[in-house]
Amino acid sequence: MAYDSWEKHISGCGLSAYMDESGKRSTGDDIIQSIALLHDRSNGLGGGFAAYGIYPEFADKYALQLFYDNNTVQSACEELIHRNFDIVESGPIPTRKVFGIGPSPVIWRYFVSPKESALDMSDLSEEDFVVQHVMEINRTVKGAFVFSSGKNMGAFKAVGFPEDVGDFYRLDEYKAYMWVAHGRFPTNTPGWWGGAHPFTILDWAIVHNGEISSYGINKRYVEMYGYHCTMMTDTEVMAYLFDLLLRKHDLPVEAACAVLAPPFWELINHMPEAEKALYTTIRSVYGSAMANGPFAIVLGSRDMMLALNDRVKLRPLVAARKGDVIYVSSEESGIREICPNPESVWMPKTGEPVIARLKGEPS
Amino acid sequence: MRFSYALPEFLVERDLERCIRCKVCVRQCAFEAHCYDEETDTVSVDSSKCVGCLRCVTMCPTSALIVRQNPTSFKENASWTGRAIKDIFKQAETGGVLLTGMGNDRPYPIYWDHILLNASQVTNPSIDPLREPMELKTYLGSKPDRLDIKKENGKLTLKTRLAPQLELRMPVMFSALSYGAISLNASKALASAAKEFGTYCNTGEGGLHRDLFQYADRTIVQCASGRFGVYRDYLQAGAAIEIKIGQGAKPGIGGHLPGEKVSEEVSKTRMIPVGTDALSPAPHHDIYSIEDLRQLIYALKEATRYEKPVSVKIAAVHNAAAIASGMVRAGADIIALDGLRGSTGAAPTRIRNNVGIPIELAIASVDRRLREEGIRQRASLVAAGGFRNSADVVKAIALGADAVYIGTSALVAMGCHVCQICYTGKCNWGIATQDPYLEKRLNPEIAKERLLNLLRAWEHEIKEMLGGMGINAIESLRGNRLHLRGVGLSDTDLDILGILPAGR
């Protein structure tokens, strides 16, 4: 096809997540129980999790997690990884047979750090180096797909209902201070494991319920800054937008949220002068990064969990707190299922982020 | 009048039973097609003088007049059409360059009519602009790649100072229509409508008449190759300055105002003698290269203390994308592209009909090129040339334009019937004329209201189309070609437009 392939996959969804701000880690049992309750929000065509703090023994290494179509692709791709990274340890990601999860690709995990010589030659920062190579594999190695590339965190996803996916990946055996879960309801059937949420790049993991009607321009905008959208989904572009705004442009989280879901002009017009100038400037400069259309997202990173709704709240999102733990879910029931008596429960306003921050050491 | 082989273009028919010999038609026609004979108390018609402006038909109190294409035709010939033959007759009789007005009227493809818009169904709710906010506000000017925002004492603080911007209530502005080409009343209507609505009008190269300074904060002042009417107060009064390199109706040549239209007031405003042809040089004689353009851009920025965005307008030509890239790098804050169907008050027919490229392709290729080079943020893109309705505007924005200029649509709103004889200065509708008798036919207040109505109507339609796509802010449509599909276009067309075919 001569013109850009802009076909994208549309899906509805359910999501649940929690973070213990004190850093206390818990097993995947709770998050599986929560997302299992939202069973009807997905249709068995994709489920996934992101877990933070699960690899303390390799905390300073990038955990590259890949799907391979077969062993031939694996050896070809491993050569590429070897050329650019020192592999400290590698092996298959442990799974168990689960009814409901079909034939799986080869699922492999590598704990790596960039090869110093390659990094020097590249003239890139370490993180940009990792991003570039992840993108390169996803773009150029047919049949190989990096679905997780952060430090001390991992994404786990498959085609199936989320509770089955959690069981398949034996998430009850991992301990994390933040868990993010997602069940997918795609309106087409790509049947591809890489298409499930979360989407990740470096430490960022994002799950998403909704459809971004601004996708066409969001994609072209991030492409201008060297990102390549390989997965044909809205969610991927959201991950890159966050990476661009938070990491590369160094915007405060609140400002990044104002880029993605900005206040209406009507509201801006009534703000005090300094704020008015701020939001007017944000909107005029970052207009192409605004995410329009319905969405509820949860973004995880090493030290933060962020939940955000679209500008007119076209997707459900509920938040709650109990002690050091902050919960978000598509439905209040998803929270009460694992935390029956939260101290507070609230519906975040449009464009108003729910932010949890890691305050203690992961333990 | 000298005998001409060229048959009349129109046939004017009068229903004698209806005609009450009130002589309205006689008074209304500046071309003297109608004639009253007192002796016989009859009104007669000379169809050969009719230009098809329909003024007489519209004003006739008893609907006694019909104007239609002259049914008499030359022998059918696919190559030697009546038009081709008539043009030769005219040149054989005058020895002159054929002149015309308005935009290209030849049947080149209009890509807008081969592009369809998207709408939301099920997976994504469409938004109702009557019940939900729908935002069209647009800022034109150079934007940085990133903002420096710090969190200080729990508050977000903006550290970046933005270059000057134009704020538009919706992404539609009035195109460059010079005072001289159009009457002062028409200029007043455009300027006052732009100000009241919250958009901008453009002086063209006609300068700024003293009565129009009150609207200057909603006026883009042009600096063209003839430098007509350009002086300190003019530059400092405008909201932005536009360097006019070229125009869609006549790429490669300069502006042309026939001496007939250079009245006392036009002469004062343009700073040229009464009755002289105002012929702008083809190039700016201080711009022979891109680096020269940079000098003029910065000379104008210096002259106005960097308080106004500087726009550079070019005709959409074959290598517009590369030229636009150079213009952005030369410091232009706004790139204005004027396409093949862009209009004019006077242009040589052959140039108008044969030079340039359609605006649709120009928007697509310029927007793509600026993105490939990573400099799209540095300038806004304004498209001009043949926008007939709000759907054309929506499609242009989705292709990648920040805003559009409308010229002909605005003139038509005021009463123009697109008869293409603006260059004669005898516009019966009081628009493209400097004749006080004709000019007073255009009431600037009424014309302003008609313009405001047009803008409001388009605003509402754009909101409806946007809402249908599940978008509630225009910036999410800008460059969002995913909401466009082509019908009946070749693979090459689709590739250049960067859109998928309908059904895919």
CSV table of N, CA, C and O in Angstrom, one decimal, chain A residues 1-4 6-8 10 187 211-217 220-221 224-225 248-252 254-255 263-266 269 275 277-288 290 292-294 311-312 314-315, chain B residues 123-125 127 132-133 135 137 139 143-147 149-151 155-158 162 367-368 370-371 374-377 399-400 469-473 475-483 491 494-495 498-501 504:
chain,number,residue,atom,x,y,z
A,1,MET,N,0.9,-1.2,0.0
A,1,MET,CA,0.0,0.0,0.0
A,1,MET,C,0.9,1.2,0.0
A,1,MET,O,1.8,1.4,0.8
A,2,ALA,N,0.6,2.1,-0.9
A,2,ALA,CA,1.5,3.3,-1.1
A,2,ALA,C,1.3,4.3,0.1
A,2,ALA,O,2.2,4.8,0.6
A,3,TYR,N,0.0,4.5,0.4
A,3,TYR,CA,-0.3,5.5,1.4
A,3,TYR,C,-0.1,4.8,2.8
A,3,TYR,O,-0.1,3.6,3.0
A,4,ASP,N,-0.1,5.7,3.8
A,4,ASP,CA,0.1,5.2,5.2
A,4,ASP,C,-1.1,4.2,5.6
A,4,ASP,O,-2.2,4.4,5.2
A,6,TRP,N,-3.4,3.3,8.0
A,6,TRP,CA,-4.0,3.9,9.2
A,6,TRP,C,-5.1,3.1,9.8
A,6,TRP,O,-5.9,3.5,10.6
A,7,GLU,N,-5.2,1.8,9.4
A,7,GLU,CA,-6.2,1.0,9.9
A,7,GLU,C,-5.9,0.8,11.4
A,7,GLU,O,-4.8,0.6,11.8
A,8,LYS,N,-6.9,1.0,12.3
A,8,LYS,CA,-6.6,0.8,13.7
A,8,LYS,C,-7.7,-0.1,14.3
A,8,LYS,O,-8.8,-0.3,13.7
A,10,ILE,N,-10.3,-1.1,17.1
A,10,ILE,CA,-11.2,-0.4,18.0
A,10,ILE,C,-11.6,-1.4,19.2
A,10,ILE,O,-11.8,-2.6,18.9
A,187,THR,N,-13.7,-4.9,18.8
A,187,THR,CA,-14.8,-5.1,17.9
A,187,THR,C,-14.3,-5.7,16.6
A,187,THR,O,-15.0,-5.8,15.7
A,211,GLU,N,-12.0,5.0,22.8
A,211,GLU,CA,-11.5,5.1,21.5
A,211,GLU,C,-11.1,6.6,21.2
A,211,GLU,O,-11.9,7.5,21.5
A,212,ILE,N,-9.9,6.8,20.8
A,212,ILE,CA,-9.5,8.1,20.6
A,212,ILE,C,-9.8,8.6,19.2
A,212,ILE,O,-9.2,8.2,18.3
A,213,SER,N,-10.7,9.6,19.1
A,213,SER,CA,-11.1,10.0,17.8
A,213,SER,C,-10.0,11.0,17.2
A,213,SER,O,-10.1,11.4,16.1
A,214,SER,N,-9.1,11.4,18.1
A,214,SER,CA,-8.0,12.2,17.6
A,214,SER,C,-6.8,11.4,17.1
A,214,SER,O,-5.8,12.0,16.8
A,215,TYR,N,-7.0,10.1,17.1
A,215,TYR,CA,-5.8,9.2,16.9
A,215,TYR,C,-5.0,9.6,15.6
A,215,TYR,O,-3.8,9.7,15.7
A,216,GLY,N,-5.7,10.0,14.6
A,216,GLY,CA,-5.0,10.3,13.3
A,216,GLY,C,-4.0,11.4,13.5
A,216,GLY,O,-2.9,11.3,13.0
A,217,ILE,N,-4.3,12.4,14.3
A,217,ILE,CA,-3.3,13.5,14.4
A,217,ILE,C,-2.4,13.2,15.5
A,217,ILE,O,-1.2,13.5,15.5
A,220,ARG,N,0.4,11.2,14.0
A,220,ARG,CA,1.3,12.0,13.1
A,220,ARG,C,2.1,13.0,14.0
A,220,ARG,O,3.3,13.3,13.6
A,221,TYR,N,1.6,13.4,15.1
A,221,TYR,CA,2.3,14.3,16.0
A,221,TYR,C,3.5,13.5,16.6
A,221,TYR,O,4.6,14.0,16.6
A,224,MET,N,6.4,12.8,14.4
A,224,MET,CA,7.3,13.9,14.1
A,224,MET,C,8.5,13.9,15.1
A,224,MET,O,9.5,14.5,14.8
A,225,TYR,N,8.3,13.2,16.2
A,225,TYR,CA,9.4,13.2,17.2
A,225,TYR,C,10.0,11.8,17.3
A,225,TYR,O,10.6,11.4,18.3
A,248,LYS,N,10.6,13.4,27.8
A,248,LYS,CA,11.4,14.2,26.9
A,248,LYS,C,11.1,15.7,27.2
A,248,LYS,O,12.0,16.5,27.1
A,249,HIS,N,9.9,16.1,27.3
A,249,HIS,CA,9.6,17.5,27.5
A,249,HIS,C,9.6,17.9,29.0
A,249,HIS,O,9.5,19.1,29.3
A,250,ASP,N,9.7,16.9,29.9
A,250,ASP,CA,9.9,17.2,31.3
A,250,ASP,C,8.7,18.0,31.9
A,250,ASP,O,8.9,18.9,32.7
A,251,LEU,N,7.5,17.7,31.4
A,251,LEU,CA,6.4,18.5,31.9
A,251,LEU,C,5.9,17.9,33.3
A,251,LEU,O,6.0,16.6,33.4
A,252,PRO,N,5.5,18.7,34.2
A,252,PRO,CA,4.9,18.1,35.4
A,252,PRO,C,3.6,17.3,35.0
A,252,PRO,O,3.0,17.6,34.0
A,254,GLU,N,0.7,17.1,36.1
A,254,GLU,CA,-0.6,17.9,35.9
A,254,GLU,C,-0.6,18.6,34.6
A,254,GLU,O,-1.7,18.7,34.0
A,255,ALA,N,0.5,19.1,34.1
A,255,ALA,CA,0.6,19.8,32.9
A,255,ALA,C,0.3,18.8,31.7
A,255,ALA,O,-0.4,19.1,30.8
A,263,PRO,N,-8.9,21.7,29.9
A,263,PRO,CA,-10.1,22.4,30.3
A,263,PRO,C,-10.7,23.1,29.0
A,263,PRO,O,-10.0,23.4,28.1
A,264,PHE,N,-12.0,23.3,29.0
A,264,PHE,CA,-12.7,24.0,27.9
A,264,PHE,C,-12.3,25.4,28.0
A,264,PHE,O,-12.1,26.0,29.0
A,265,TRP,N,-12.4,26.1,26.8
A,265,TRP,CA,-12.1,27.5,26.7
A,265,TRP,C,-13.0,28.3,27.6
A,265,TRP,O,-12.6,29.3,28.3
A,266,GLU,N,-14.2,27.9,27.7
A,266,GLU,CA,-15.2,28.5,28.6
A,266,GLU,C,-14.7,28.6,30.0
A,266,GLU,O,-14.8,29.7,30.6
A,269,ASN,N,-11.4,30.9,30.2
A,269,ASN,CA,-11.7,32.3,30.1
A,269,ASN,C,-12.0,32.9,31.5
A,269,ASN,O,-11.9,34.1,31.7
A,275,GLU,N,-3.1,31.7,35.2
A,275,GLU,CA,-3.6,30.4,34.9
A,275,GLU,C,-4.2,30.4,33.4
A,275,GLU,O,-4.0,29.4,32.7
A,277,ALA,N,-3.2,32.3,31.0
A,277,ALA,CA,-2.1,32.3,30.1
A,277,ALA,C,-1.5,30.9,30.0
A,277,ALA,O,-1.2,30.4,28.9
A,278,LEU,N,-1.4,30.2,31.1
A,278,LEU,CA,-0.8,28.9,31.1
A,278,LEU,C,-1.6,27.9,30.3
A,278,LEU,O,-1.1,27.2,29.4
A,279,TYR,N,-2.9,27.8,30.5
A,279,TYR,CA,-3.8,26.8,29.8
A,279,TYR,C,-4.0,27.2,28.3
A,279,TYR,O,-4.1,26.3,27.5
A,280,THR,N,-4.1,28.5,28.1
A,280,THR,CA,-4.2,28.9,26.7
A,280,THR,C,-2.9,28.5,25.9
A,280,THR,O,-3.0,28.0,24.8
A,281,THR,N,-1.8,28.7,26.5
A,281,THR,CA,-0.5,28.4,25.9
A,281,THR,C,-0.4,26.8,25.7
A,281,THR,O,0.0,26.3,24.6
A,282,ILE,N,-0.8,26.1,26.7
A,282,ILE,CA,-0.8,24.6,26.6
A,282,ILE,C,-1.6,24.2,25.4
A,282,ILE,O,-1.2,23.4,24.6
A,283,ARG,N,-2.8,24.7,25.4
A,283,ARG,CA,-3.7,24.3,24.3
A,283,ARG,C,-3.3,24.7,22.9
A,283,ARG,O,-3.4,23.9,22.0
A,284,SER,N,-2.7,25.9,22.8
A,284,SER,CA,-2.3,26.3,21.5
A,284,SER,C,-1.0,25.6,21.0
A,284,SER,O,-0.9,25.3,19.8
A,285,VAL,N,-0.1,25.3,22.0
A,285,VAL,CA,1.1,24.6,21.6
A,285,VAL,C,0.9,23.1,21.4
A,285,VAL,O,1.5,22.5,20.5
A,286,TYR,N,0.2,22.5,22.3
A,286,TYR,CA,0.0,21.0,22.3
A,286,TYR,C,-1.3,20.5,21.8
A,286,TYR,O,-1.7,19.4,22.1
A,287,GLY,N,-2.0,21.3,21.0
A,287,GLY,CA,-3.3,20.9,20.4
A,287,GLY,C,-3.3,19.6,19.8
A,287,GLY,O,-4.2,18.8,19.9
A,288,SER,N,-2.2,19.3,19.1
A,288,SER,CA,-2.1,18.0,18.3
A,288,SER,C,-1.9,16.8,19.3
A,288,SER,O,-2.1,15.7,18.9
A,290,MET,N,-3.7,16.6,22.2
A,290,MET,CA,-4.9,16.4,22.9
A,290,MET,C,-5.6,15.1,22.5
A,290,MET,O,-5.6,14.7,21.4
A,292,ASN,N,-8.8,13.3,22.1
A,292,ASN,CA,-10.2,13.6,22.0
A,292,ASN,C,-11.0,12.3,21.9
A,292,ASN,O,-10.5,11.3,21.4
A,293,GLY,N,-12.2,12.3,22.3
A,293,GLY,CA,-13.1,11.1,22.3
A,293,GLY,C,-13.0,10.4,23.6
A,293,GLY,O,-12.3,10.9,24.5
A,294,PRO,N,-13.8,9.4,23.8
A,294,PRO,CA,-13.9,8.8,25.1
A,294,PRO,C,-12.7,8.0,25.6
A,294,PRO,O,-12.1,7.2,24.8
A,311,ARG,N,-12.4,14.5,28.4
A,311,ARG,CA,-12.9,15.9,28.7
A,311,ARG,C,-14.3,15.9,29.1
A,311,ARG,O,-14.8,16.9,29.6
A,312,VAL,N,-15.1,14.9,28.6
A,312,VAL,CA,-16.5,15.0,29.0
A,312,VAL,C,-17.0,13.7,29.7
A,312,VAL,O,-18.2,13.4,29.7
A,314,LEU,N,-16.7,10.3,29.1
A,314,LEU,CA,-17.5,9.4,28.3
A,314,LEU,C,-17.2,7.9,28.6
A,314,LEU,O,-17.7,7.0,28.0
A,315,ARG,N,-16.3,7.7,29.6
A,315,ARG,CA,-16.0,6.4,30.0
A,315,ARG,C,-15.9,6.4,31.5
A,315,ARG,O,-15.5,7.4,32.2
B,123,THR,N,-19.1,2.5,18.9
B,123,THR,CA,-17.9,2.4,19.7
B,123,THR,C,-17.5,3.7,20.3
B,123,THR,O,-16.7,3.7,21.2
B,124,ASN,N,-17.9,4.8,19.7
B,124,ASN,CA,-17.5,6.1,20.1
B,124,ASN,C,-18.7,7.0,19.9
B,124,ASN,O,-19.2,7.1,18.9
B,125,PRO,N,-19.1,7.7,21.0
B,125,PRO,CA,-20.4,8.4,20.9
B,125,PRO,C,-20.1,9.7,20.0
B,125,PRO,O,-19.1,10.4,20.2
B,127,ILE,N,-21.1,13.6,19.3
B,127,ILE,CA,-21.3,14.6,20.3
B,127,ILE,C,-22.3,15.7,19.7
B,127,ILE,O,-22.1,16.1,18.6
B,132,GLU,N,-23.5,20.0,24.1
B,132,GLU,CA,-22.2,19.9,24.7
B,132,GLU,C,-21.3,21.0,24.1
B,132,GLU,O,-21.5,21.4,23.0
B,133,PRO,N,-20.3,21.3,24.9
B,133,PRO,CA,-19.3,22.3,24.3
B,133,PRO,C,-18.7,21.8,23.0
B,133,PRO,O,-18.4,20.6,23.0
B,135,GLU,N,-15.6,23.2,20.4
B,135,GLU,CA,-14.6,24.3,20.4
B,135,GLU,C,-13.9,24.4,19.1
B,135,GLU,O,-13.3,23.5,18.5
B,137,LYS,N,-12.0,27.4,18.5
B,137,LYS,CA,-11.0,28.5,18.7
B,137,LYS,C,-9.6,28.0,18.1
B,137,LYS,O,-9.2,26.9,18.4
B,139,TYR,N,-5.5,29.2,17.2
B,139,TYR,CA,-4.4,30.2,17.3
B,139,TYR,C,-3.4,30.0,16.2
B,139,TYR,O,-3.0,28.9,15.9
B,143,LYS,N,4.7,28.1,17.0
B,143,LYS,CA,4.7,27.4,18.3
B,143,LYS,C,6.0,26.7,18.6
B,143,LYS,O,6.6,26.1,17.6
B,144,PRO,N,6.5,26.7,19.8
B,144,PRO,CA,7.7,25.9,20.1
B,144,PRO,C,7.4,24.4,20.1
B,144,PRO,O,6.3,24.0,20.2
B,145,ASP,N,8.5,23.6,20.0
B,145,ASP,CA,8.3,22.2,20.1
B,145,ASP,C,7.8,21.7,21.5
B,145,ASP,O,7.0,20.8,21.6
B,146,ARG,N,8.3,22.4,22.5
B,146,ARG,CA,7.9,22.0,23.9
B,146,ARG,C,7.8,23.3,24.7
B,146,ARG,O,8.3,24.3,24.4
B,147,LEU,N,7.0,23.1,25.8
B,147,LEU,CA,6.9,24.2,26.8
B,147,LEU,C,7.7,23.9,28.0
B,147,LEU,O,7.9,22.7,28.4
B,149,ILE,N,7.4,24.1,31.7
B,149,ILE,CA,6.4,24.4,32.8
B,149,ILE,C,7.0,23.7,34.0
B,149,ILE,O,7.4,22.6,34.0
B,150,LYS,N,7.1,24.5,35.1
B,150,LYS,CA,7.6,24.0,36.3
B,150,LYS,C,6.5,24.0,37.4
B,150,LYS,O,5.6,24.9,37.3
B,151,LYS,N,6.7,23.1,38.3
B,151,LYS,CA,5.8,23.1,39.4
B,151,LYS,C,6.4,23.9,40.6
B,151,LYS,O,7.5,23.4,41.1
B,155,LYS,N,2.0,25.0,42.4
B,155,LYS,CA,1.3,25.6,41.2
B,155,LYS,C,2.2,25.4,39.9
B,155,LYS,O,3.4,25.5,40.0
B,156,LEU,N,1.5,25.2,38.9
B,156,LEU,CA,2.2,25.1,37.6
B,156,LEU,C,2.5,26.5,37.1
B,156,LEU,O,1.7,27.4,37.2
B,157,THR,N,3.8,26.7,36.7
B,157,THR,CA,4.3,28.0,36.3
B,157,THR,C,4.8,27.9,34.9
B,157,THR,O,5.7,27.0,34.6
B,158,LEU,N,4.4,28.8,34.0
B,158,LEU,CA,4.8,28.8,32.6
B,158,LEU,C,6.1,29.6,32.5
B,158,LEU,O,6.1,30.8,32.8
B,162,LEU,N,5.5,32.7,24.6
B,162,LEU,CA,5.1,32.3,23.2
B,162,LEU,C,5.3,33.5,22.2
B,162,LEU,O,5.1,34.6,22.6
B,367,ASP,N,1.9,20.1,4.4
B,367,ASP,CA,1.7,19.6,5.8
B,367,ASP,C,2.6,18.4,6.0
B,367,ASP,O,3.3,18.3,7.0
B,368,ARG,N,2.6,17.5,5.0
B,368,ARG,CA,3.5,16.3,5.1
B,368,ARG,C,4.9,16.6,5.2
B,368,ARG,O,5.7,16.1,6.0
B,370,LEU,N,6.4,19.4,6.1
B,370,LEU,CA,6.8,20.1,7.3
B,370,LEU,C,6.9,19.1,8.4
B,370,LEU,O,7.8,19.3,9.3
B,371,ARG,N,6.0,18.1,8.4
B,371,ARG,CA,6.1,17.1,9.5
B,371,ARG,C,7.3,16.2,9.3
B,371,ARG,O,8.0,15.9,10.3
B,374,GLY,N,10.1,17.8,10.7
B,374,GLY,CA,10.0,18.1,12.1
B,374,GLY,C,9.8,19.6,12.4
B,374,GLY,O,10.1,20.1,13.5
B,375,ILE,N,9.3,20.4,11.4
B,375,ILE,CA,9.1,21.8,11.7
B,375,ILE,C,7.7,22.3,11.6
B,375,ILE,O,7.4,23.5,11.4
B,376,ARG,N,6.7,21.4,11.6
B,376,ARG,CA,5.3,21.7,11.5
B,376,ARG,C,4.9,22.7,12.6
B,376,ARG,O,4.0,23.5,12.3
B,377,GLN,N,5.4,22.5,13.8
B,377,GLN,CA,5.0,23.4,14.9
B,377,GLN,C,5.4,24.8,14.7
B,377,GLN,O,4.8,25.7,15.3
B,399,LEU,N,-7.0,17.7,6.4
B,399,LEU,CA,-5.8,17.4,5.6
B,399,LEU,C,-4.6,18.0,6.3
B,399,LEU,O,-3.5,17.6,6.0
B,400,GLY,N,-4.7,19.1,7.1
B,400,GLY,CA,-3.6,19.6,7.7
B,400,GLY,C,-3.5,21.2,7.8
B,400,GLY,O,-2.5,21.7,8.3
B,469,MET,N,-18.1,13.3,14.3
B,469,MET,CA,-16.8,12.5,14.3
B,469,MET,C,-16.4,12.1,15.7
B,469,MET,O,-15.4,11.5,15.9
B,470,GLY,N,-17.1,12.6,16.7
B,470,GLY,CA,-16.8,12.3,18.1
B,470,GLY,C,-15.6,13.2,18.6
B,470,GLY,O,-14.8,12.8,19.4
B,471,ILE,N,-15.5,14.4,18.0
B,471,ILE,CA,-14.4,15.3,18.4
B,471,ILE,C,-15.1,16.6,18.9
B,471,ILE,O,-16.1,17.1,18.4
B,472,ASN,N,-14.5,17.1,20.0
B,472,ASN,CA,-15.1,18.4,20.5
B,472,ASN,C,-14.2,19.6,20.6
B,472,ASN,O,-14.5,20.6,21.2
B,473,ALA,N,-13.1,19.4,19.9
B,473,ALA,CA,-12.2,20.6,19.7
B,473,ALA,C,-11.5,20.5,18.3
B,473,ALA,O,-11.1,19.4,17.9
B,475,GLU,N,-8.7,21.3,17.2
B,475,GLU,CA,-7.3,20.9,17.1
B,475,GLU,C,-7.2,19.4,17.0
B,475,GLU,O,-6.2,18.9,16.5
B,476,SER,N,-8.2,18.6,17.4
B,476,SER,CA,-8.2,17.2,17.2
B,476,SER,C,-8.6,16.7,15.8
B,476,SER,O,-8.4,15.6,15.4
B,477,LEU,N,-9.1,17.7,15.0
B,477,LEU,CA,-9.4,17.4,13.6
B,477,LEU,C,-8.2,17.8,12.7
B,477,LEU,O,-7.9,17.2,11.7
B,478,ARG,N,-7.4,18.8,13.2
B,478,ARG,CA,-6.4,19.4,12.4
B,478,ARG,C,-5.3,18.3,12.0
B,478,ARG,O,-4.7,17.7,12.9
B,479,GLY,N,-5.2,18.0,10.7
B,479,GLY,CA,-4.2,17.0,10.3
B,479,GLY,C,-4.6,15.6,10.5
B,479,GLY,O,-3.8,14.7,10.3
B,480,ASN,N,-5.8,15.4,11.0
B,480,ASN,CA,-6.3,14.1,11.3
B,480,ASN,C,-7.0,13.5,10.1
B,480,ASN,O,-8.2,13.4,9.9
B,481,ARG,N,-6.1,13.0,9.2
B,481,ARG,CA,-6.6,12.5,7.9
B,481,ARG,C,-7.3,11.2,8.0
B,481,ARG,O,-7.9,10.7,7.0
B,482,LEU,N,-7.2,10.6,9.2
B,482,LEU,CA,-8.0,9.3,9.4
B,482,LEU,C,-9.5,9.5,9.3
B,482,LEU,O,-10.2,8.6,9.0
B,483,HIS,N,-9.9,10.7,9.4
B,483,HIS,CA,-11.4,11.0,9.3
B,483,HIS,C,-11.8,11.3,7.9
B,483,HIS,O,-12.9,11.7,7.6
B,491,ASP,N,-4.8,5.9,-7.1
B,491,ASP,CA,-3.9,5.6,-6.0
B,491,ASP,C,-2.9,6.7,-5.8
B,491,ASP,O,-2.5,7.0,-4.6
B,494,LEU,N,-4.6,9.5,-3.9
B,494,LEU,CA,-4.8,9.1,-2.5
B,494,LEU,C,-3.4,9.2,-1.7
B,494,LEU,O,-3.4,9.6,-0.6
B,495,ASP,N,-2.4,8.8,-2.4
B,495,ASP,CA,-1.1,8.8,-1.8
B,495,ASP,C,-0.7,10.2,-1.5
B,495,ASP,O,-0.2,10.5,-0.4
B,498,GLY,N,-2.7,11.5,1.2
B,498,GLY,CA,-2.5,10.8,2.5
B,498,GLY,C,-3.7,10.3,3.1
B,498,GLY,O,-3.9,10.3,4.3
B,499,ILE,N,-4.7,9.9,2.3
B,499,ILE,CA,-5.9,9.3,2.8
B,499,ILE,C,-6.2,8.0,2.2
B,499,ILE,O,-5.7,7.6,1.2
B,500,LEU,N,-7.0,7.2,2.9
B,500,LEU,CA,-7.4,5.9,2.4
B,500,LEU,C,-8.6,6.0,1.5
B,500,LEU,O,-9.4,7.0,1.6
B,501,PRO,N,-8.8,5.0,0.6
B,501,PRO,CA,-10.0,5.1,-0.2
B,501,PRO,C,-11.2,4.7,0.7
B,501,PRO,O,-11.1,3.9,1.6
B,504,ARG,N,-12.1,1.2,2.9
B,504,ARG,CA,-10.9,0.6,3.6
B,504,ARG,C,-10.7,1.3,4.9
B,504,ARG,O,-10.8,2.5,5.0
